[in-house]
Tab-separated table of C-alpha atoms in Angstrom:
chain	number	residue	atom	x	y	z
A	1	UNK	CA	-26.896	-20.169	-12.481
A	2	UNK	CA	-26.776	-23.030	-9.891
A	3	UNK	CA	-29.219	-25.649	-9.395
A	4	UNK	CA	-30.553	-27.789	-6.558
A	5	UNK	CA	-28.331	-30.391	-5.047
A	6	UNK	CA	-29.262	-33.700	-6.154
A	7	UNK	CA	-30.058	-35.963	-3.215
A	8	UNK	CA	-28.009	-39.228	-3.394
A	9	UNK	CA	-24.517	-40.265	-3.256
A	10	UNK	CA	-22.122	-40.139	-6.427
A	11	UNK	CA	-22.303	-43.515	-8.334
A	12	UNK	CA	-18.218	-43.027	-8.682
A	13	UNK	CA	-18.213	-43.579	-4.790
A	14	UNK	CA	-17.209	-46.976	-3.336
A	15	UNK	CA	-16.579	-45.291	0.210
A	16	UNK	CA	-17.361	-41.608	0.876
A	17	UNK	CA	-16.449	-39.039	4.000
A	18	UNK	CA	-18.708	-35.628	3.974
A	19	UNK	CA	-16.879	-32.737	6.308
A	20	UNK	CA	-18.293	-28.947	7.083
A	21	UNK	CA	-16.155	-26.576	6.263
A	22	UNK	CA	-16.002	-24.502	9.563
A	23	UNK	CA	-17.727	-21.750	9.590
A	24	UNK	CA	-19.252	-21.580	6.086
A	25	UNK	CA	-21.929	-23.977	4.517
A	26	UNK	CA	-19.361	-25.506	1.996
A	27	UNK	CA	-19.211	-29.489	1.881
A	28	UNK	CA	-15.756	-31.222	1.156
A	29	UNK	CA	-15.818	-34.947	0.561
A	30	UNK	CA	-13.556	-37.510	0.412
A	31	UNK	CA	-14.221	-40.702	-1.906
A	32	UNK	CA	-13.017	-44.037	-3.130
A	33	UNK	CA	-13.705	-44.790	-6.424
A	34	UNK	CA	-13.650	-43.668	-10.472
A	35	UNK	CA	-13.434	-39.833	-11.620
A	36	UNK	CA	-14.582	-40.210	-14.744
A	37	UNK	CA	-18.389	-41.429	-13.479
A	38	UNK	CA	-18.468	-38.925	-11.030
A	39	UNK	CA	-22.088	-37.563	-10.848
A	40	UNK	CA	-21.476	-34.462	-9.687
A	41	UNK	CA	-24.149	-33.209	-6.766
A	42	UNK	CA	-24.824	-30.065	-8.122
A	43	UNK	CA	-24.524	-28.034	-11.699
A	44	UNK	CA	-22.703	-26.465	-13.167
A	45	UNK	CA	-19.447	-28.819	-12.067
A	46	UNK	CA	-16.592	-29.934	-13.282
A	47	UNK	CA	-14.068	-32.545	-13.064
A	48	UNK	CA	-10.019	-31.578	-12.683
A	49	UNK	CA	-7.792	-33.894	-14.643
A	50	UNK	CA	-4.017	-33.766	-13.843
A	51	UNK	CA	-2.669	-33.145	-16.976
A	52	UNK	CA	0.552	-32.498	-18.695
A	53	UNK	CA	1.776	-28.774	-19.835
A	54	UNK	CA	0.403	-30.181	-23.382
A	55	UNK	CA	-3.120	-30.886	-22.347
A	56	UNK	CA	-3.475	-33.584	-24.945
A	57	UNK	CA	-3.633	-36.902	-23.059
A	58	UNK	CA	-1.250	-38.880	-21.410
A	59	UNK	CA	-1.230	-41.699	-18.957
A	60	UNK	CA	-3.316	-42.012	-14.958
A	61	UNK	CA	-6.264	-39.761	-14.673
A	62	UNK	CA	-5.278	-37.542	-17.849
A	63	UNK	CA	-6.064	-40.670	-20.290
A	64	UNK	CA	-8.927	-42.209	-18.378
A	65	UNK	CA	-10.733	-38.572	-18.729
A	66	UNK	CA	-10.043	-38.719	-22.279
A	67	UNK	CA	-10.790	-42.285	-22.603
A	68	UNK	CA	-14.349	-41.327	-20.969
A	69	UNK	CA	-14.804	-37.707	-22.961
A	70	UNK	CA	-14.027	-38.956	-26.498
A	71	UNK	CA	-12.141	-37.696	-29.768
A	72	UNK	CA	-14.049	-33.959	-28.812
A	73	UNK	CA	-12.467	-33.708	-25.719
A	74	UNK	CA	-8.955	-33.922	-27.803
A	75	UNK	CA	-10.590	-31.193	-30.344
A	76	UNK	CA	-11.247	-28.967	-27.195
A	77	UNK	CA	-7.875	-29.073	-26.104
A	78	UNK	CA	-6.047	-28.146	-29.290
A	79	UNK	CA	-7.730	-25.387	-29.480
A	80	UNK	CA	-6.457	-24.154	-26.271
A	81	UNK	CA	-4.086	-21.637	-26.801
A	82	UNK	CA	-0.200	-21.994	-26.603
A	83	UNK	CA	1.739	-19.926	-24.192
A	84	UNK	CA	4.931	-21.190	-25.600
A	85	UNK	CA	5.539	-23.863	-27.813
A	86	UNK	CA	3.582	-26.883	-26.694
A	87	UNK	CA	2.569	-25.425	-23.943
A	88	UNK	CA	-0.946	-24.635	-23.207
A	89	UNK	CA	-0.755	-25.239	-19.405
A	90	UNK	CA	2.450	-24.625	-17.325
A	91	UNK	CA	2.837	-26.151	-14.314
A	92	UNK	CA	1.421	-24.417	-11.430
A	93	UNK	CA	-1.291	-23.566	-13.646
A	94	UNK	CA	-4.778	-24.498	-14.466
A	95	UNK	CA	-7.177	-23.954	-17.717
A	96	UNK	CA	-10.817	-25.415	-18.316
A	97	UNK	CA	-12.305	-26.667	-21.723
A	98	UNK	CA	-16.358	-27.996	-22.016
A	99	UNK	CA	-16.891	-31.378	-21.317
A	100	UNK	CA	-17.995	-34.251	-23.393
A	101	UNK	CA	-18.453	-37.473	-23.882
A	102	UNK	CA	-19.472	-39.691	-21.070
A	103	UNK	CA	-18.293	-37.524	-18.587
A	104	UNK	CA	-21.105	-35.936	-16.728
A	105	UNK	CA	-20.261	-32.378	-15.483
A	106	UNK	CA	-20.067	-29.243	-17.183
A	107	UNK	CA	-16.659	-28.979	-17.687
A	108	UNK	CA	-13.057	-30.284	-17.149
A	109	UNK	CA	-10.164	-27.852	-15.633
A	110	UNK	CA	-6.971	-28.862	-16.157
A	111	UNK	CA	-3.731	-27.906	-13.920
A	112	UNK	CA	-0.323	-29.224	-14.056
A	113	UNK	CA	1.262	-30.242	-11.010
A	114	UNK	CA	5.052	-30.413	-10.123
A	115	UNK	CA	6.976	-33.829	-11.086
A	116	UNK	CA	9.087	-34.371	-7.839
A	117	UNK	CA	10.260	-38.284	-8.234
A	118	UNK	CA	13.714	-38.573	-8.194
A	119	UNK	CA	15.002	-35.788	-6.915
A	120	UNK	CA	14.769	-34.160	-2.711
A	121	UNK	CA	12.350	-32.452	-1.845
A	122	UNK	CA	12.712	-29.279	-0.950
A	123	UNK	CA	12.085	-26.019	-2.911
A	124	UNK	CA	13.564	-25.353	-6.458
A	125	UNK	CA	16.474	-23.197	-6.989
A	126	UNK	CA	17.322	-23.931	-10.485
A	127	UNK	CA	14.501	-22.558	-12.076
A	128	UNK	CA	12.950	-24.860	-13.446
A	129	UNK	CA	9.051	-25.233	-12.557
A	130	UNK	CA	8.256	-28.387	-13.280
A	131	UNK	CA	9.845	-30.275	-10.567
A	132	UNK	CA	9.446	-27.023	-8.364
A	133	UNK	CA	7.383	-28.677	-4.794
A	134	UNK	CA	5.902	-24.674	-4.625
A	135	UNK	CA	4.261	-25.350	-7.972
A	136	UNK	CA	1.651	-27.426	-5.630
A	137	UNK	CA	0.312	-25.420	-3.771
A	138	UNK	CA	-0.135	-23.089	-6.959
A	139	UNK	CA	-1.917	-25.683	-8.636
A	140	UNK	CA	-4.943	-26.168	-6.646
A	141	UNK	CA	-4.672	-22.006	-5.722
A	142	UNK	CA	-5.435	-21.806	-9.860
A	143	UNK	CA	-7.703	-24.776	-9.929
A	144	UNK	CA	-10.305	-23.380	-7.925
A	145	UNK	CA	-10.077	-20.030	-9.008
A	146	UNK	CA	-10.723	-21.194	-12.577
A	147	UNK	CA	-13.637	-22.775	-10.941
A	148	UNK	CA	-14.614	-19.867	-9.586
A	149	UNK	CA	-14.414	-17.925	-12.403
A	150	UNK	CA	-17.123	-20.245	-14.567
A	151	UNK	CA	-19.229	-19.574	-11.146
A	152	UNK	CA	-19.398	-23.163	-10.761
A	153	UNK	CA	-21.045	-25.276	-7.499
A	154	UNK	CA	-19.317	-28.226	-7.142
A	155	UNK	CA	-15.925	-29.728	-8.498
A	156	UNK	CA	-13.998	-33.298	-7.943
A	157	UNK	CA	-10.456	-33.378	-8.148
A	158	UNK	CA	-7.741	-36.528	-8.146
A	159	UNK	CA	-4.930	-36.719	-6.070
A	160	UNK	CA	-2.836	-33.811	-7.981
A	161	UNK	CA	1.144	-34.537	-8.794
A	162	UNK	CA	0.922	-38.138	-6.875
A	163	UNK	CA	1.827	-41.614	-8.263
A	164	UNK	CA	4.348	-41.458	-10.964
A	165	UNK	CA	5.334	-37.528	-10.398
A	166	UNK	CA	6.193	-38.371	-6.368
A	167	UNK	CA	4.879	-35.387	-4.218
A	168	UNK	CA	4.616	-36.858	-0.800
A	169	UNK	CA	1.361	-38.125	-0.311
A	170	UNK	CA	0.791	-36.564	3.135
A	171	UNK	CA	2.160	-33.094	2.313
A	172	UNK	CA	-0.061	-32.969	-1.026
A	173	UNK	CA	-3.121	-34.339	0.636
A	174	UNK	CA	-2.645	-31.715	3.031
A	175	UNK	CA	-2.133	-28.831	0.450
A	176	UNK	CA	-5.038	-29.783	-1.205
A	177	UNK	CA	-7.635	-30.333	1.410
A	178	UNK	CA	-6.457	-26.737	2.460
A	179	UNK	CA	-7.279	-25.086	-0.643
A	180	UNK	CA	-10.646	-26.809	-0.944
A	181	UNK	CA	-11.383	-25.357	2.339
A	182	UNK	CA	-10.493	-21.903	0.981
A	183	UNK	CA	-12.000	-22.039	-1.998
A	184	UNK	CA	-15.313	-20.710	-2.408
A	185	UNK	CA	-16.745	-23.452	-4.211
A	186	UNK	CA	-19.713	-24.797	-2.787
A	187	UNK	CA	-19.102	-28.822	-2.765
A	188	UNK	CA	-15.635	-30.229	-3.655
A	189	UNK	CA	-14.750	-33.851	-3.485
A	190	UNK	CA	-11.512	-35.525	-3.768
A	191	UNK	CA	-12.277	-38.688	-5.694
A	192	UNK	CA	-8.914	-41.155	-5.173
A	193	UNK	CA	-8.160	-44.935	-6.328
A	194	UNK	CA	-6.198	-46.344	-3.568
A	195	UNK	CA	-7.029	-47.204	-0.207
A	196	UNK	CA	-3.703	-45.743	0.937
A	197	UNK	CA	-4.882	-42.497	-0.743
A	198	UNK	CA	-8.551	-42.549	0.549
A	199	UNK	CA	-6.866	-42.625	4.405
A	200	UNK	CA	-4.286	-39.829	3.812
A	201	UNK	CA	-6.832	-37.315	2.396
A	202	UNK	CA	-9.299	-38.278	4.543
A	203	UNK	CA	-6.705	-37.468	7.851
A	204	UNK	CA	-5.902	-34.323	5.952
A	205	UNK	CA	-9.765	-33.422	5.543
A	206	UNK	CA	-10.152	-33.714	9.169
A	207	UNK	CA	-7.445	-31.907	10.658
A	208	UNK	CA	-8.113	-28.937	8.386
A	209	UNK	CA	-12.095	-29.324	9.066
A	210	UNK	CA	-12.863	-31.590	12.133
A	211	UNK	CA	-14.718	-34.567	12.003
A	212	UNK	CA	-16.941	-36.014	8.933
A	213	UNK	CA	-20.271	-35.724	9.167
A	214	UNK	CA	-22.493	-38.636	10.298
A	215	UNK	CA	-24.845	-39.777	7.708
């Protein structure tokens, strides 16, 4: 069941764009600031961390989130089940535990994004999904339908297979402001760390929905 939006801004924003998506009621944002002390507008919600086919930490968003959730949040994800050996998420996929800890939504969804540094980009031919650009697209596809699946109302997502894995910021900001927009999750927000990140998804948000809204 959903409950009423809360009325004030996330404490996890430093800098914050609101857009309409066109022709729905459906809010995507755009902020500056921490994921892990999102306060998420609406329940139930959950945060996405951009995990590793393992789902058991690592480094970037994956181990701040577990940093934040605690030793349960570990617990939760071994007991996710293996689709081949250490493997409980492949890449292009997405899964969703409880969440714990200090983090403040309902739940976390992992999804595994493509690592593209070092090599072109272009798509994969040799089979081999991780570094496959496609995989993208797939991810946030999965991401939201996971989302809504657990019939939740608002979700905040980093800046999926960016930094260290090297999708091109542009072309991933624009994937993934695309399929918040056709999602049919209620209030998505893209919470990033940079300033060079904040601009790129923010240009993306606006070509795919117009102009923010003035608050």
């Amino acid at each position: 069941m959903r409950l009423l939006l809360i009325a004030f801004i996330p404490m996890a924003a430093a800098a914050m764009l609101r857009f309409r998506v066109p022709g729905a009621k459906r809010l995507l944002a755009i902020s500056q600031g921490d994921l892990t002390r999102w306060v998420p507008p609406a329940q139930p919600s959950a945060i996405v961390n951009a995990a590793n086919e393992r789902c058991l930490g690592g480094g970037g968003v994956d181990g701040a989130i577990h940093k934040a959730a605690g030793p349960e949040l570990r617990k939760l994800c071994e007991a996710l089940p293996e689709v081949a050996p250490g493997v409980r998420c492949p890449t292009g996929d997405a899964v969703s535990t409880k969440a714990c800890g200090a983090l403040q939504s309902t739940h976390v969804i992992y999804t595994v994004g493509p690592n593209v540094s070092g090599r072109r980009y272009e798509s994969d031919v040799s089979g081999d999904a991780t570094t496959d650009p496609a995989k993208l697209p797939a991810a946030y596809r999965r991401t939201f339908e996971v989302a809504s699946e657990l019939g939740l109302a608002a979700v905040a997502l980093p800046a999926v297979s960016c930094g260290v894995f090297g999708y091109p910021l542009a072309d991933a900001a624009r994937i993934g402001t695309r399929a918040a927009v056709a999602s049919n999750i209620d209030y998505v927000e893209f919470v990033l760390f940079s300033d060079d990140l904040y601009d790129i998804f923010a240009t993306a948000a606006e070509d795919a929905c117009g102009p923010p809204e003035v608050t």
